[in-house]
């Protein structure tokens, strides 16, 4: 892994990753091992927000731009700039008009009129929005509620109004709300093939869910190692806390959960990740992070609530159950694949 800058400013980290070639090495479909190593390295040195900033771009934005770039023009230019770390691109999908997991009802629309096409709507809780050079916006191109009724808009960030939506948590993620009220579009702002945007987005989400699992297992392993050291150091009774059977049992349950996530992430890294498998992995990831962080906070007690302690980290890592699709919504999707999943389990 490259030697990164000491600053925790996400754009500076992104630039350094681009200069070193790490973005290009870690963003192809065959580079799960390299991506896992990168995310583990970043997790060991930077706040959650900085890792989130990189993760979304490497796992979602770069693959999307790669799919859009063959058409040339703006998409190709921005792809090359992002790949080299010279441009930060925010993926603006989560909509103000609909729940984050209900993209079919998003209200951001491309409107056509005498003055040319315009973009209307708003995006909420967008990672990297505060310092993005470009916004890759998922917008409705037709009123019909259908999978093919969406398009990509690649917009200079200066055309939108952006304000911070998270300040106390996720330092370094640049999370912001994006207002798109009557934004005039040039012809080259509309990128990609008509009707393909939602399918391309769903495909990108599978990659982001794998990246989330690779990051989650690195984060959980780091937290468990730290907790294990403290349990073997801190006095308890006539020895140390680790001597307590109940403590060891709680810690062992965290290890079992991490082992299961390790196995699923390894299997997912071996080949293309189908939608149902991606949903399973996402829920497993969220459940494991919650179990491990909650367990370690309980085991370390009041120490966890110091500034920068595990309690703060637990609050931030709750996003593993929300970002990229809320666990509750994904469980509904998993249930719809019950026949296939049960067949696979017995074959």
Coordinates of C-alpha atoms in Angstrom, one line a residue:
X1 CA 0.0 0.0 0.0
X2 CA 1.2 3.5 -0.7
X3 CA 2.5 5.8 2.1
X4 CA -0.4 8.2 2.5
X5 CA -0.4 11.8 3.6
X6 CA -0.6 12.4 7.3
X7 CA -3.5 14.8 6.8
X8 CA -7.0 13.2 7.4
X9 CA -8.5 15.3 4.6
X10 CA -10.2 12.9 2.3
X11 CA -9.5 14.8 -1.0
X12 CA -5.8 14.7 -0.2
X13 CA -5.9 11.0 0.5
X14 CA -7.8 10.5 -2.8
X15 CA -5.1 12.4 -4.7
X16 CA -2.3 10.4 -3.2
X17 CA -4.1 7.1 -4.0
X18 CA -4.5 8.3 -7.6
X19 CA -0.8 9.3 -7.9
X20 CA 0.3 5.9 -6.5
X21 CA -1.9 4.0 -8.9
X22 CA -3.9 2.4 -6.0
X23 CA -7.3 3.6 -7.4
X24 CA -6.7 1.9 -10.7
X25 CA -5.4 -1.3 -9.1
X26 CA -8.3 -1.6 -6.6
X27 CA -11.3 -0.7 -8.8
X28 CA -11.5 -3.5 -11.3
X29 CA -13.9 -6.5 -10.8
X30 CA -10.9 -8.8 -10.3
X31 CA -9.2 -6.8 -7.6
X32 CA -11.1 -7.8 -4.5
X33 CA -7.9 -8.8 -2.7
X34 CA -6.2 -5.5 -3.4
X35 CA -9.3 -3.6 -2.4
X36 CA -9.5 -5.4 0.9
X37 CA -5.8 -4.6 1.6
X38 CA -6.4 -1.0 0.8
X39 CA -9.5 -0.6 3.0
X40 CA -7.7 -2.4 5.9
X41 CA -4.8 -0.1 5.5
X42 CA -7.0 3.0 5.4
X43 CA -9.0 1.8 8.4
X44 CA -5.9 1.4 10.5
X45 CA -4.9 5.0 9.9
X46 CA -7.9 7.2 9.2
X47 CA -11.3 8.1 10.7
X48 CA -14.4 6.2 9.5
X49 CA -15.4 9.2 7.4
X50 CA -12.2 9.2 5.3
X51 CA -12.5 5.5 4.6
X52 CA -16.1 6.0 3.6
X53 CA -15.1 8.7 1.2
X54 CA -12.6 6.5 -0.5
X55 CA -14.8 3.3 -0.4
X56 CA -17.8 4.9 -2.2
X57 CA -15.6 6.3 -4.9
X58 CA -13.5 3.2 -5.5
X59 CA -16.3 0.7 -5.2
X60 CA -19.2 2.6 -6.9
X61 CA -18.2 5.8 -8.7
X62 CA -15.2 4.5 -10.6
X63 CA -16.9 1.3 -11.9
X64 CA -19.9 3.4 -12.9
X65 CA -17.7 5.9 -14.8
X66 CA -15.8 3.1 -16.4
X67 CA -19.1 1.8 -17.8
X68 CA -20.1 5.2 -19.0
X69 CA -16.7 6.2 -20.4
X70 CA -16.8 4.3 -23.7
X71 CA -19.2 6.8 -25.0
X72 CA -16.4 9.4 -24.8
X73 CA -17.0 13.1 -24.0
X74 CA -17.5 14.3 -20.4
X75 CA -17.8 10.8 -18.9
X76 CA -14.5 9.7 -20.3
X77 CA -12.7 12.9 -19.2
X78 CA -14.1 12.7 -15.7
X79 CA -13.3 9.0 -15.5
X80 CA -9.7 9.6 -16.3
X81 CA -9.5 12.5 -13.8
X82 CA -11.1 10.4 -11.0
X83 CA -8.9 7.4 -11.7
X84 CA -5.8 9.5 -11.3
X85 CA -7.1 11.1 -8.1
X86 CA -7.3 14.6 -9.7
X87 CA -11.1 14.8 -9.4
X88 CA -13.5 13.8 -6.6
X89 CA -16.9 12.6 -7.8
X90 CA -19.9 12.2 -5.5
X91 CA -22.6 9.6 -6.3
X92 CA -25.9 11.4 -5.8
X93 CA -28.5 8.7 -5.7
X94 CA -30.4 8.9 -2.3
X95 CA -33.3 11.2 -3.0
X96 CA -35.1 13.8 -0.8
X97 CA -38.5 12.6 -2.3
X98 CA -38.2 9.0 -1.3
X99 CA -36.8 6.6 1.3
X100 CA -33.2 5.7 0.5
X101 CA -34.0 2.1 -0.4
X102 CA -36.9 3.1 -2.6
X103 CA -35.2 4.6 -5.7
X104 CA -38.0 3.7 -8.0
X105 CA -40.0 6.6 -6.5
X106 CA -37.2 9.2 -6.5
X107 CA -38.3 12.7 -7.4
X108 CA -35.2 14.2 -9.0
X109 CA -36.3 14.7 -12.6
X110 CA -34.9 15.7 -16.0
X111 CA -37.5 18.1 -17.4
X112 CA -37.5 19.2 -21.1
X113 CA -38.7 22.6 -22.2
X114 CA -38.2 25.4 -24.6
X115 CA -35.0 26.5 -22.8
X116 CA -33.5 23.0 -23.0
X117 CA -33.3 20.2 -20.4
X118 CA -33.3 21.1 -16.7
X119 CA -32.7 19.1 -13.5
X120 CA -35.1 19.5 -10.6
X121 CA -35.0 17.8 -7.2
X122 CA -32.7 17.2 -4.4
X123 CA -30.3 14.5 -3.0
X124 CA -29.7 13.8 0.7
X125 CA -26.9 12.4 2.7
X126 CA -24.4 12.3 -0.2
X127 CA -20.9 11.2 0.6
X128 CA -18.2 13.6 -0.7
X129 CA -20.8 16.2 -1.7
X130 CA -19.0 19.0 0.3
X131 CA -15.8 18.8 -1.8
X132 CA -16.9 17.1 -5.0
X133 CA -15.7 18.4 -8.4
X134 CA -18.5 16.5 -10.1
X135 CA -21.9 15.0 -9.1
X136 CA -23.0 11.7 -10.8
X137 CA -26.8 12.1 -10.4
X138 CA -29.4 9.4 -10.7
X139 CA -32.5 11.1 -12.1
X140 CA -35.9 10.2 -13.5
X141 CA -36.1 10.6 -17.3
X142 CA -39.7 9.4 -17.7
X143 CA -42.7 9.5 -15.4
X144 CA -43.5 5.8 -15.9
X145 CA -42.6 3.8 -12.8
X146 CA -40.3 1.4 -14.6
X147 CA -36.7 0.2 -14.3
X148 CA -35.9 1.9 -17.6
X149 CA -37.2 5.3 -16.6
X150 CA -33.9 6.6 -15.2
X151 CA -30.8 8.4 -16.6
X152 CA -27.4 9.6 -15.4
X153 CA -26.5 13.2 -15.2
X154 CA -22.8 14.1 -14.8
X155 CA -22.9 17.6 -13.4
X156 CA -20.2 20.1 -12.4
X157 CA -20.7 20.4 -8.6
X158 CA -20.8 24.2 -8.9
X159 CA -24.1 24.0 -10.7
X160 CA -25.8 22.7 -7.5
X161 CA -26.3 24.1 -4.0
X162 CA -24.7 21.9 -1.3
X163 CA -24.9 22.2 2.5
X164 CA -23.5 19.9 5.2
X165 CA -25.8 17.2 6.5
X166 CA -23.5 15.6 9.0
X167 CA -20.9 17.5 11.1
X168 CA -20.6 15.7 14.4
X169 CA -20.1 12.2 12.9
X170 CA -18.2 10.9 9.9
X171 CA -15.4 13.4 9.9
X172 CA -13.7 13.4 6.5
X173 CA -16.7 12.0 4.5
X174 CA -17.9 15.4 3.3
X175 CA -21.5 14.3 3.6
X176 CA -23.9 16.9 2.3
X177 CA -27.4 17.6 1.0
X178 CA -27.6 18.6 -2.7
X179 CA -30.3 21.0 -4.0
X180 CA -31.0 20.8 -7.7
X181 CA -33.7 23.4 -8.4
X182 CA -34.0 24.2 -12.1
X183 CA -30.4 23.4 -12.9
X184 CA -29.8 24.0 -16.6
X185 CA -28.2 21.0 -18.4
X186 CA -25.8 21.1 -21.3
X187 CA -26.1 18.3 -23.8
X188 CA -22.9 16.6 -22.6
X189 CA -24.2 16.4 -19.0
X190 CA -26.5 13.5 -20.0
X191 CA -24.3 10.5 -20.1
X192 CA -24.7 6.8 -20.7
X193 CA -27.3 4.8 -22.7
X194 CA -30.9 5.7 -22.3
X195 CA -32.8 3.4 -19.9
X196 CA -29.7 1.7 -18.5
X197 CA -29.0 3.9 -15.4
X198 CA -30.9 1.9 -12.8
X199 CA -29.4 -1.4 -14.0
X200 CA -26.0 0.1 -13.9
X201 CA -26.6 1.5 -10.4
X202 CA -27.8 -1.9 -9.1
X203 CA -24.7 -3.6 -10.5
X204 CA -22.5 -1.0 -8.8
X205 CA -24.3 -1.6 -5.5
X206 CA -23.2 -5.2 -5.6
X207 CA -19.6 -4.0 -5.8
X208 CA -20.1 -1.5 -3.0
X209 CA -21.6 -4.2 -0.7
X210 CA -18.6 -6.4 -1.3
X211 CA -16.3 -3.4 -0.5
X212 CA -18.4 -2.7 2.7
X213 CA -17.9 -6.3 3.8
X214 CA -14.1 -6.2 3.2
X215 CA -13.9 -3.0 5.2
X216 CA -16.2 -4.3 7.9
X217 CA -14.1 -7.4 8.5
X218 CA -10.9 -5.3 8.8
X219 CA -12.6 -2.8 11.2
X220 CA -14.0 -5.6 13.4
X221 CA -10.6 -7.4 13.5
X222 CA -8.9 -4.2 14.5
X223 CA -11.4 -3.5 17.3
X224 CA -11.3 -7.1 18.5
X225 CA -7.5 -7.0 18.7
X226 CA -7.6 -3.8 20.7
X227 CA -10.2 -5.1 23.0
X228 CA -8.4 -8.4 23.5
X229 CA -5.2 -6.6 24.5
X230 CA -7.2 -4.4 27.0
X231 CA -9.0 -7.4 28.5
X232 CA -5.6 -9.1 29.2
X233 CA -4.2 -6.0 30.8
X234 CA -7.1 -4.6 32.9
X235 CA -7.3 -5.9 36.5
X236 CA -10.4 -7.9 37.4
X237 CA -10.9 -9.8 40.6
X238 CA -7.7 -11.6 41.5
X239 CA -6.4 -11.5 38.0
X240 CA -7.4 -9.7 34.8
X241 CA -10.7 -9.4 33.0
X242 CA -9.8 -12.1 30.5
X243 CA -9.8 -14.6 33.4
X244 CA -13.6 -14.2 33.7
X245 CA -15.4 -17.0 31.8
X246 CA -18.4 -14.7 31.0
X247 CA -16.0 -12.2 29.4
X248 CA -14.3 -14.9 27.3
X249 CA -17.7 -16.2 26.2
X250 CA -18.9 -12.8 25.0
X251 CA -15.6 -12.2 23.2
X252 CA -15.8 -15.7 21.6
X253 CA -19.2 -14.9 20.2
X254 CA -17.7 -11.9 18.5
X255 CA -15.0 -14.1 17.0
X256 CA -17.6 -16.5 15.7
X257 CA -19.5 -13.7 14.0
X258 CA -16.3 -12.3 12.4
X259 CA -15.3 -15.8 11.2
X260 CA -18.7 -16.1 9.4
X261 CA -18.3 -12.7 7.8
X262 CA -14.7 -13.6 6.7
X263 CA -16.1 -16.7 5.0
X264 CA -18.9 -14.9 3.2
X265 CA -16.6 -12.1 2.1
X266 CA -14.0 -14.6 0.8
X267 CA -16.7 -16.4 -1.2
X268 CA -18.1 -13.2 -2.6
X269 CA -14.6 -12.1 -3.7
X270 CA -14.2 -15.2 -5.8
X271 CA -16.5 -14.3 -8.6
X272 CA -19.4 -12.1 -9.8
X273 CA -21.8 -11.3 -6.9
X274 CA -25.5 -11.9 -7.8
X275 CA -28.1 -9.5 -6.3
X276 CA -29.4 -11.9 -3.8
X277 CA -25.9 -12.8 -2.6
X278 CA -25.1 -9.1 -2.3
X279 CA -28.1 -8.5 -0.1
X280 CA -27.2 -11.4 2.1
X281 CA -23.6 -10.1 2.4
X282 CA -24.8 -6.6 3.2
X283 CA -27.1 -7.8 6.1
X284 CA -24.4 -10.1 7.4
X285 CA -22.0 -7.2 7.4
X286 CA -24.3 -4.9 9.3
X287 CA -25.2 -7.6 11.9
X288 CA -21.6 -8.5 12.4
X289 CA -20.4 -4.9 12.9
X290 CA -23.3 -4.3 15.4
X291 CA -22.6 -7.4 17.4
X292 CA -18.8 -6.9 17.5
X293 CA -18.9 -3.2 18.3
X294 CA -21.7 -3.5 20.9
X295 CA -19.9 -6.5 22.5
X296 CA -16.6 -4.7 22.7
X297 CA -18.2 -1.5 24.1
X298 CA -19.8 -3.6 26.9
X299 CA -16.7 -5.5 27.6
X300 CA -14.6 -2.3 28.0
X301 CA -17.3 -0.5 30.0
X302 CA -16.8 3.2 30.8
X303 CA -13.5 3.3 28.9
X304 CA -15.5 3.0 25.7
X305 CA -17.1 6.4 26.3
X306 CA -14.0 8.5 26.4
X307 CA -13.5 11.0 23.6
X308 CA -12.7 9.0 20.5
X309 CA -13.6 5.7 22.2
X310 CA -15.4 2.7 20.9
X311 CA -18.9 4.1 21.8
X312 CA -18.3 6.9 19.2
X313 CA -17.1 4.4 16.7
X314 CA -20.1 2.2 17.3
X315 CA -22.4 5.2 16.6
X316 CA -20.6 5.8 13.2
X317 CA -20.6 2.2 12.2
X318 CA -24.3 2.0 12.5
X319 CA -24.2 3.2 8.9
X320 CA -23.2 -0.3 7.8
X321 CA -26.9 -1.1 8.4
X322 CA -28.1 1.9 6.4
X323 CA -25.8 3.0 3.7
X324 CA -26.2 1.1 0.4
X325 CA -29.6 -0.1 1.5
X326 CA -31.2 -0.4 4.9
X327 CA -31.1 -3.9 6.4
X328 CA -34.9 -4.0 6.8
X329 CA -35.5 -3.3 3.2
X330 CA -32.9 -5.8 2.1
X331 CA -34.5 -8.5 4.2
X332 CA -37.7 -8.0 2.2
X333 CA -35.6 -8.5 -1.0
X334 CA -34.0 -11.6 0.4
X335 CA -37.3 -13.1 1.3
X336 CA -38.4 -12.7 -2.3
X337 CA -35.4 -14.9 -3.3
X338 CA -36.4 -17.6 -0.8
X339 CA -37.0 -20.4 -3.4
X340 CA -33.6 -19.9 -5.1
X341 CA -31.7 -19.5 -1.8
X342 CA -33.3 -22.7 -0.3
X343 CA -32.6 -24.6 -3.5
X344 CA -29.0 -23.5 -3.5
X345 CA -28.6 -24.5 0.2
X346 CA -29.7 -28.2 -0.4
X347 CA -28.0 -28.8 -3.8

